[in-house]
Amino acid sequence: MMPTYEYHCVACNQDFEAYHGMNESAPYCPACGGSVKQRLSAPAIHGYKARGREAAMQSLKDENPGTCGCSRPRGCHSH
């Protein structure tokens, strides 16, 4: 599986995704052939680990409704 990269064309302002190996150079814009800049994007999380993390986060929300997440009582306003 190849990583997905997000790019922005400097010439025509087109945003697009490209799939290629980590050591390959950036592609040219598919719309105009211009030079592109890689955009910063969050990594995708898929599969078993993502489901486990999601379940863990939901269980924390269910245990502590109304808290800020710092394990302090409901009146925490120090953040």
The first five atom37 places (N, CA, C, CB, O) and aatype in JSON, in Angstrom:
{
  "aatype": [12, 12, 14, 16, 18, 6, 18, 8, 4, 19, 0, 4, 2, 5, 3, 13, 6, 0, 18, 8, 7, 12, 2, 6, 15, 0, 14, 18, 4, 14, 0, 4, 7, 7, 15, 19, 11, 5, 1, 10, 15, 0, 14, 0, 9, 8, 7, 18, 11, 0, 1, 7, 1, 6, 0, 0, 12, 5, 15, 10, 11, 3, 6, 2, 14, 7, 16, 4, 7, 4, 15, 1, 14, 1, 7, 4, 8, 15, 8],
  "atom_mask": [
    [1, 1, 1, 1, 1],
    [1, 1, 1, 1, 1],
    [1, 1, 1, 1, 1],
    [1, 1, 1, 1, 1],
    [1, 1, 1, 1, 1],
    [1, 1, 1, 1, 1],
    [1, 1, 1, 1, 1],
    [1, 1, 1, 1, 1],
    [1, 1, 1, 1, 1],
    [1, 1, 1, 1, 1],
    [1, 1, 1, 1, 1],
    [1, 1, 1, 1, 1],
    [1, 1, 1, 1, 1],
    [1, 1, 1, 1, 1],
    [1, 1, 1, 1, 1],
    [1, 1, 1, 1, 1],
    [1, 1, 1, 1, 1],
    [1, 1, 1, 1, 1],
    [1, 1, 1, 1, 1],
    [1, 1, 1, 1, 1],
    [1, 1, 1, 0, 1],
    [1, 1, 1, 1, 1],
    [1, 1, 1, 1, 1],
    [1, 1, 1, 1, 1],
    [1, 1, 1, 1, 1],
    [1, 1, 1, 1, 1],
    [1, 1, 1, 1, 1],
    [1, 1, 1, 1, 1],
    [1, 1, 1, 1, 1],
    [1, 1, 1, 1, 1],
    [1, 1, 1, 1, 1],
    [1, 1, 1, 1, 1],
    [1, 1, 1, 0, 1],
    [1, 1, 1, 0, 1],
    [1, 1, 1, 1, 1],
    [1, 1, 1, 1, 1],
    [1, 1, 1, 1, 1],
    [1, 1, 1, 1, 1],
    [1, 1, 1, 1, 1],
    [1, 1, 1, 1, 1],
    [1, 1, 1, 1, 1],
    [1, 1, 1, 1, 1],
    [1, 1, 1, 1, 1],
    [1, 1, 1, 1, 1],
    [1, 1, 1, 1, 1],
    [1, 1, 1, 1, 1],
    [1, 1, 1, 0, 1],
    [1, 1, 1, 1, 1],
    [1, 1, 1, 1, 1],
    [1, 1, 1, 1, 1],
    [1, 1, 1, 1, 1],
    [1, 1, 1, 0, 1],
    [1, 1, 1, 1, 1],
    [1, 1, 1, 1, 1],
    [1, 1, 1, 1, 1],
    [1, 1, 1, 1, 1],
    [1, 1, 1, 1, 1],
    [1, 1, 1, 1, 1],
    [1, 1, 1, 1, 1],
    [1, 1, 1, 1, 1],
    [1, 1, 1, 1, 1],
    [1, 1, 1, 1, 1],
    [1, 1, 1, 1, 1],
    [1, 1, 1, 1, 1],
    [1, 1, 1, 1, 1],
    [1, 1, 1, 0, 1],
    [1, 1, 1, 1, 1],
    [1, 1, 1, 1, 1],
    [1, 1, 1, 0, 1],
    [1, 1, 1, 1, 1],
    [1, 1, 1, 1, 1],
    [1, 1, 1, 1, 1],
    [1, 1, 1, 1, 1],
    [1, 1, 1, 1, 1],
    [1, 1, 1, 0, 1],
    [1, 1, 1, 1, 1],
    [1, 1, 1, 1, 1],
    [1, 1, 1, 1, 1],
    [1, 1, 1, 1, 1]
  ],
  "atom_positions": [
    [[0.84, -1.18, 0.0], [0.0, 0.0, 0.0], [0.89, 1.25, 0.0], [-0.96, -0.01, 1.22], [1.81, 1.37, 0.81]],
    [[0.61, 2.15, -0.89], [1.39, 3.38, -1.01], [0.74, 4.49, -0.18], [1.52, 3.82, -2.5], [-0.48, 4.55, -0.05]],
    [[1.58, 5.37, 0.38], [1.02, 6.49, 1.15], [0.3, 7.49, 0.24], [2.14, 7.2, 1.92], [0.61, 7.61, -0.95]],
    [[-0.66, 8.19, 0.81], [-1.39, 9.23, 0.11], [-0.82, 10.58, 0.5], [-2.92, 9.16, 0.43], [-0.62, 10.86, 1.68]],
    [[-0.55, 11.4, -0.48], [-0.03, 12.75, -0.25], [-1.0, 13.77, -0.82], [1.38, 12.92, -0.87], [-1.65, 13.52, -1.84]],
    [[-1.1, 14.91, -0.16], [-1.94, 16.0, -0.65], [-1.04, 17.07, -1.23], [-2.85, 16.58, 0.49], [-0.01, 17.41, -0.65]],
    [[-1.45, 17.6, -2.38], [-0.66, 18.62, -3.06], [-1.54, 19.81, -3.45], [0.02, 18.04, -4.31], [-2.76, 19.69, -3.56]],
    [[-0.88, 20.95, -3.65], [-1.52, 22.18, -4.11], [-0.7, 22.72, -5.27], [-1.65, 23.24, -2.95], [0.51, 22.9, -5.15]],
    [[-1.36, 22.98, -6.39], [-0.68, 23.51, -7.57], [-0.45, 25.01, -7.4], [-1.49, 23.23, -8.86], [-1.37, 25.77, -7.09]],
    [[0.79, 25.42, -7.61], [1.16, 26.83, -7.5], [0.58, 27.63, -8.66], [2.71, 26.98, -7.46], [0.22, 28.8, -8.49]],
    [[0.47, 27.02, -9.82], [0.01, 27.72, -11.04], [-1.5, 27.91, -11.1], [0.47, 26.97, -12.26], [-1.97, 29.02, -11.36]],
    [[-2.28, 26.84, -10.86], [-3.74, 26.93, -11.06], [-4.55, 26.78, -9.78], [-4.18, 25.89, -12.04], [-5.78, 26.75, -9.83]],
    [[-3.88, 26.68, -8.63], [-4.53, 26.56, -7.32], [-5.37, 25.29, -7.15], [-5.41, 27.75, -7.09], [-6.25, 25.24, -6.29]],
    [[-5.1, 24.28, -7.95], [-5.81, 23.0, -7.85], [-5.25, 22.2, -6.67], [-5.68, 22.18, -9.17], [-4.03, 22.11, -6.51]],
    [[-6.13, 21.62, -5.83], [-5.72, 20.7, -4.78], [-6.0, 19.28, -5.27], [-6.47, 21.0, -3.44], [-7.03, 19.03, -5.9]],
    [[-5.09, 18.37, -4.97], [-5.3, 16.98, -5.38], [-4.49, 16.05, -4.5], [-4.91, 16.78, -6.86], [-3.58, 16.48, -3.79]],
    [[-4.83, 14.77, -4.54], [-4.11, 13.74, -3.82], [-3.33, 12.89, -4.82], [-5.07, 12.87, -2.97], [-3.76, 12.71, -5.96]],
    [[-2.2, 12.36, -4.38], [-1.41, 11.46, -5.21], [-0.9, 10.33, -4.35], [-0.23, 12.22, -5.89], [-0.58, 10.52, -3.17]],
    [[-0.82, 9.16, -4.92], [-0.32, 7.97, -4.25], [1.03, 7.62, -4.87], [-1.32, 6.77, -4.37], [1.12, 7.37, -6.07]],
    [[2.08, 7.6, -4.04], [3.39, 7.21, -4.53], [4.29, 6.85, -3.37], [4.03, 8.33, -5.38], [3.97, 7.15, -2.22]],
    [[5.4, 6.22, -3.66], [6.35, 5.82, -2.63], [6.96, 7.02, -1.93], [0.0, 0.0, 0.0], [6.97, 8.13, -2.47]],
    [[7.47, 6.79, -0.74], [8.03, 7.88, 0.07], [9.24, 8.53, -0.58], [8.41, 7.36, 1.43], [9.46, 9.73, -0.4]],
    [[10.02, 7.78, -1.32], [11.25, 8.31, -1.92], [11.06, 8.86, -3.33], [12.3, 7.24, -1.95], [12.02, 9.31, -3.96]],
    [[9.84, 8.83, -3.83], [9.58, 9.36, -5.16], [9.36, 10.87, -5.09], [8.35, 8.67, -5.79], [8.91, 11.39, -4.07]],
    [[9.69, 11.56, -6.16], [9.53, 13.01, -6.19], [8.05, 13.38, -6.38], [10.38, 13.63, -7.32], [7.23, 12.56, -6.78]],
    [[7.75, 14.63, -6.08], [6.37, 15.13, -6.2], [5.93, 15.1, -7.66], [6.25, 16.57, -5.63], [6.73, 15.34, -8.56]],
    [[4.66, 14.8, -7.88], [4.15, 14.8, -9.26], [3.91, 16.22, -9.74], [2.85, 13.97, -9.36], [4.02, 17.18, -8.98]],
    [[3.58, 16.35, -11.0], [3.13, 17.64, -11.53], [1.62, 17.68, -11.43], [3.6, 17.84, -13.01], [0.98, 16.64, -11.29]],
    [[1.04, 18.86, -11.5], [-0.41, 19.04, -11.39], [-1.11, 18.28, -12.54], [-0.77, 20.56, -11.43], [-0.74, 18.44, -13.7]],
    [[-2.12, 17.46, -12.2], [-2.83, 16.73, -13.26], [-3.71, 17.65, -14.11], [-3.68, 15.64, -12.64], [-4.07, 17.28, -15.23]],
    [[-4.06, 18.83, -13.6], [-4.93, 19.74, -14.35], [-4.15, 20.59, -15.36], [-5.67, 20.66, -13.38], [-4.59, 20.76, -16.5]],
    [[-2.97, 21.11, -14.94], [-2.25, 22.03, -15.84], [-0.79, 21.65, -16.07], [-2.31, 23.42, -15.29], [-0.13, 22.25, -16.93]],
    [[-0.28, 20.68, -15.32], [1.12, 20.27, -15.48], [2.09, 21.15, -14.72], [0.0, 0.0, 0.0], [3.31, 21.01, -14.88]],
    [[1.58, 22.06, -13.89], [2.42, 22.98, -13.15], [3.1, 22.37, -11.94], [0.0, 0.0, 0.0], [2.84, 21.21, -11.59]],
    [[3.96, 23.16, -11.32], [4.67, 22.74, -10.11], [3.72, 22.73, -8.92], [5.87, 23.66, -9.84], [2.79, 23.53, -8.85]],
    [[3.98, 21.82, -7.99], [3.09, 21.68, -6.83], [3.88, 21.76, -5.54], [2.33, 20.36, -6.89], [5.09, 21.58, -5.52]],
    [[3.16, 22.05, -4.46], [3.7, 22.03, -3.11], [2.94, 20.96, -2.33], [3.59, 23.44, -2.42], [1.72, 20.84, -2.46]],
    [[3.65, 20.2, -1.52], [2.98, 19.21, -0.69], [2.29, 19.92, 0.46], [3.99, 18.15, -0.17], [2.86, 20.81, 1.09]],
    [[1.06, 19.52, 0.72], [0.29, 20.1, 1.81], [0.47, 19.24, 3.05], [-1.21, 20.23, 1.44], [0.66, 18.03, 2.95]],
    [[0.4, 19.86, 4.2], [0.47, 19.14, 5.46], [-0.89, 18.52, 5.74], [0.91, 20.07, 6.61], [-1.91, 19.21, 5.65]],
    [[-0.93, 17.25, 6.07], [-2.19, 16.6, 6.36], [-2.02, 15.59, 7.47], [-2.74, 15.93, 5.1], [-0.92, 15.08, 7.71]],
    [[-3.1, 15.31, 8.15], [-3.09, 14.32, 9.22], [-3.03, 12.92, 8.63], [-4.33, 14.47, 10.12], [-3.63, 12.65, 7.59]],
    [[-2.3, 12.03, 9.28], [-2.25, 10.67, 8.78], [-3.59, 9.96, 8.98], [-1.14, 9.9, 9.46], [-4.29, 10.2, 9.96]],
    [[-3.92, 9.09, 8.07], [-5.14, 8.3, 8.18], [-4.91, 7.15, 9.14], [-5.6, 7.78, 6.8], [-3.84, 6.54, 9.14]],
    [[-5.91, 6.86, 9.96], [-5.83, 5.75, 10.88], [-6.92, 4.77, 10.49], [-5.98, 6.21, 12.37], [-8.11, 5.11, 10.49]],
    [[-6.51, 3.56, 10.15], [-7.46, 2.55, 9.69], [-7.28, 1.27, 10.49], [-7.29, 2.28, 8.19], [-6.25, 1.05, 11.12]],
    [[-8.3, 0.44, 10.44], [-8.18, -0.92, 10.94], [-8.43, -1.08, 12.42], [0.0, 0.0, 0.0], [-9.06, -0.25, 13.06]],
    [[-7.92, -2.19, 12.94], [-8.19, -2.62, 14.3], [-7.76, -1.6, 15.34], [-7.5, -3.93, 14.56], [-8.52, -1.33, 16.27]],
    [[-6.57, -1.03, 15.21], [-6.08, -0.07, 16.2], [-6.96, 1.17, 16.26], [-4.64, 0.33, 15.89], [-7.19, 1.71, 17.34]],
    [[-7.45, 1.61, 15.13], [-8.32, 2.8, 15.11], [-9.62, 2.52, 15.84], [-8.6, 3.24, 13.66], [-10.11, 3.36, 16.6]],
    [[-10.19, 1.34, 15.63], [-11.44, 0.99, 16.31], [-11.22, 0.89, 17.81], [-12.0, -0.33, 15.77], [-12.08, 1.31, 18.59]],
    [[-10.08, 0.35, 18.23], [-9.77, 0.24, 19.65], [-9.59, 1.61, 20.29], [0.0, 0.0, 0.0], [-10.07, 1.84, 21.4]],
    [[-8.92, 2.5, 19.59], [-8.71, 3.86, 20.12], [-10.04, 4.6, 20.22], [-7.73, 4.65, 19.23], [-10.3, 5.29, 21.2]],
    [[-10.87, 4.44, 19.2], [-12.17, 5.09, 19.2], [-13.03, 4.59, 20.36], [-12.89, 4.86, 17.87], [-13.7, 5.38, 21.01]],
    [[-13.01, 3.3, 20.61], [-13.78, 2.73, 21.71], [-13.25, 3.23, 23.06], [-13.73, 1.19, 21.67], [-14.03, 3.52, 23.96]],
    [[-11.93, 3.33, 23.19], [-11.34, 3.83, 24.43], [-11.73, 5.28, 24.68], [-9.82, 3.69, 24.39], [-12.07, 5.65, 25.8]],
    [[-11.68, 6.1, 23.65], [-12.06, 7.52, 23.8], [-13.52, 7.64, 24.18], [-11.78, 8.3, 22.5], [-13.87, 8.48, 25.01]],
    [[-14.39, 6.83, 23.58], [-15.81, 6.88, 23.9], [-16.05, 6.45, 25.33], [-16.62, 5.99, 22.94], [-16.9, 7.03, 26.01]],
    [[-15.32, 5.44, 25.82], [-15.51, 4.98, 27.19], [-15.11, 6.07, 28.18], [-14.71, 3.7, 27.45], [-15.72, 6.19, 29.24]],
    [[-14.08, 6.85, 27.86], [-13.69, 7.96, 28.73], [-14.76, 9.03, 28.78], [-12.37, 8.56, 28.26], [-15.04, 9.6, 29.83]],
    [[-15.37, 9.31, 27.63], [-16.45, 10.3, 27.59], [-17.63, 9.83, 28.42], [-16.88, 10.57, 26.15], [-18.25, 10.63, 29.12]],
    [[-17.96, 8.54, 28.35], [-19.09, 7.99, 29.08], [-18.85, 8.02, 30.58], [-19.37, 6.57, 28.63], [-19.8, 8.23, 31.35]],
    [[-17.6, 7.8, 31.03], [-17.28, 7.78, 32.45], [-17.29, 9.16, 33.08], [-15.93, 7.15, 32.66], [-17.69, 9.31, 34.24]],
    [[-16.87, 10.18, 32.35], [-16.68, 11.51, 32.92], [-17.45, 12.59, 32.18], [-15.21, 11.85, 32.93], [-16.84, 13.54, 31.69]],
    [[-18.76, 12.48, 32.07], [-19.48, 13.54, 31.37], [-19.37, 14.85, 32.13], [-20.95, 13.16, 31.17], [-19.5, 14.87, 33.35]],
    [[-19.14, 15.93, 31.43], [-19.1, 17.25, 32.06], [-17.73, 17.64, 32.59], [0.0, 0.0, 0.0], [-17.58, 18.73, 33.13]],
    [[-16.73, 16.8, 32.46], [-15.4, 17.19, 32.92], [-14.58, 17.67, 31.74], [-14.69, 16.02, 33.63], [-14.95, 17.47, 30.58]],
    [[-13.49, 18.31, 32.04], [-12.63, 18.83, 30.99], [-11.63, 17.79, 30.5], [-11.9, 20.06, 31.47], [-10.88, 18.05, 29.55]],
    [[-11.6, 16.63, 31.13], [-10.7, 15.59, 30.71], [-9.41, 15.53, 31.51], [0.0, 0.0, 0.0], [-8.54, 14.71, 31.21]],
    [[-9.27, 16.38, 32.53], [-8.03, 16.39, 33.3], [-8.16, 15.63, 34.62], [-7.61, 17.81, 33.58], [-7.26, 15.72, 35.45]],
    [[-9.21, 14.89, 34.82], [-9.47, 14.09, 36.02], [-9.73, 14.94, 37.26], [-8.3, 13.17, 36.27], [-9.64, 14.43, 38.38]],
    [[-10.04, 16.19, 37.08], [-10.4, 17.07, 38.2], [-11.92, 17.15, 38.3], [-9.78, 18.49, 38.03], [-12.61, 16.8, 37.34]],
    [[-12.45, 17.6, 39.42], [-13.9, 17.7, 39.56], [-14.52, 18.64, 38.53], [-14.25, 18.19, 40.95], [-13.82, 19.35, 37.82]],
    [[-15.81, 18.62, 38.45], [-16.56, 19.37, 37.46], [-16.22, 20.86, 37.39], [-18.0, 19.21, 37.73], [-16.34, 21.44, 36.31]],
    [[-15.83, 21.48, 38.44], [-15.59, 22.91, 38.45], [-14.23, 23.34, 37.94], [0.0, 0.0, 0.0], [-13.84, 24.48, 38.19]],
    [[-13.51, 22.51, 37.26], [-12.17, 22.84, 36.79], [-12.22, 23.95, 35.74], [-11.48, 21.6, 36.21], [-12.82, 23.78, 34.68]],
    [[-11.59, 25.07, 36.04], [-11.52, 26.18, 35.08], [-10.09, 26.65, 34.92], [-12.41, 27.36, 35.54], [-9.85, 27.78, 34.5]],
    [[-9.12, 25.8, 35.22], [-7.72, 26.22, 35.16], [-7.13, 26.11, 33.78], [-6.91, 25.4, 36.11], [-5.96, 26.46, 33.59]],
    [[-7.89, 25.64, 32.78], [-7.36, 25.48, 31.41], [-7.74, 26.64, 30.55], [-7.84, 24.19, 30.79], [-7.38, 26.68, 29.37]]
  ]
}
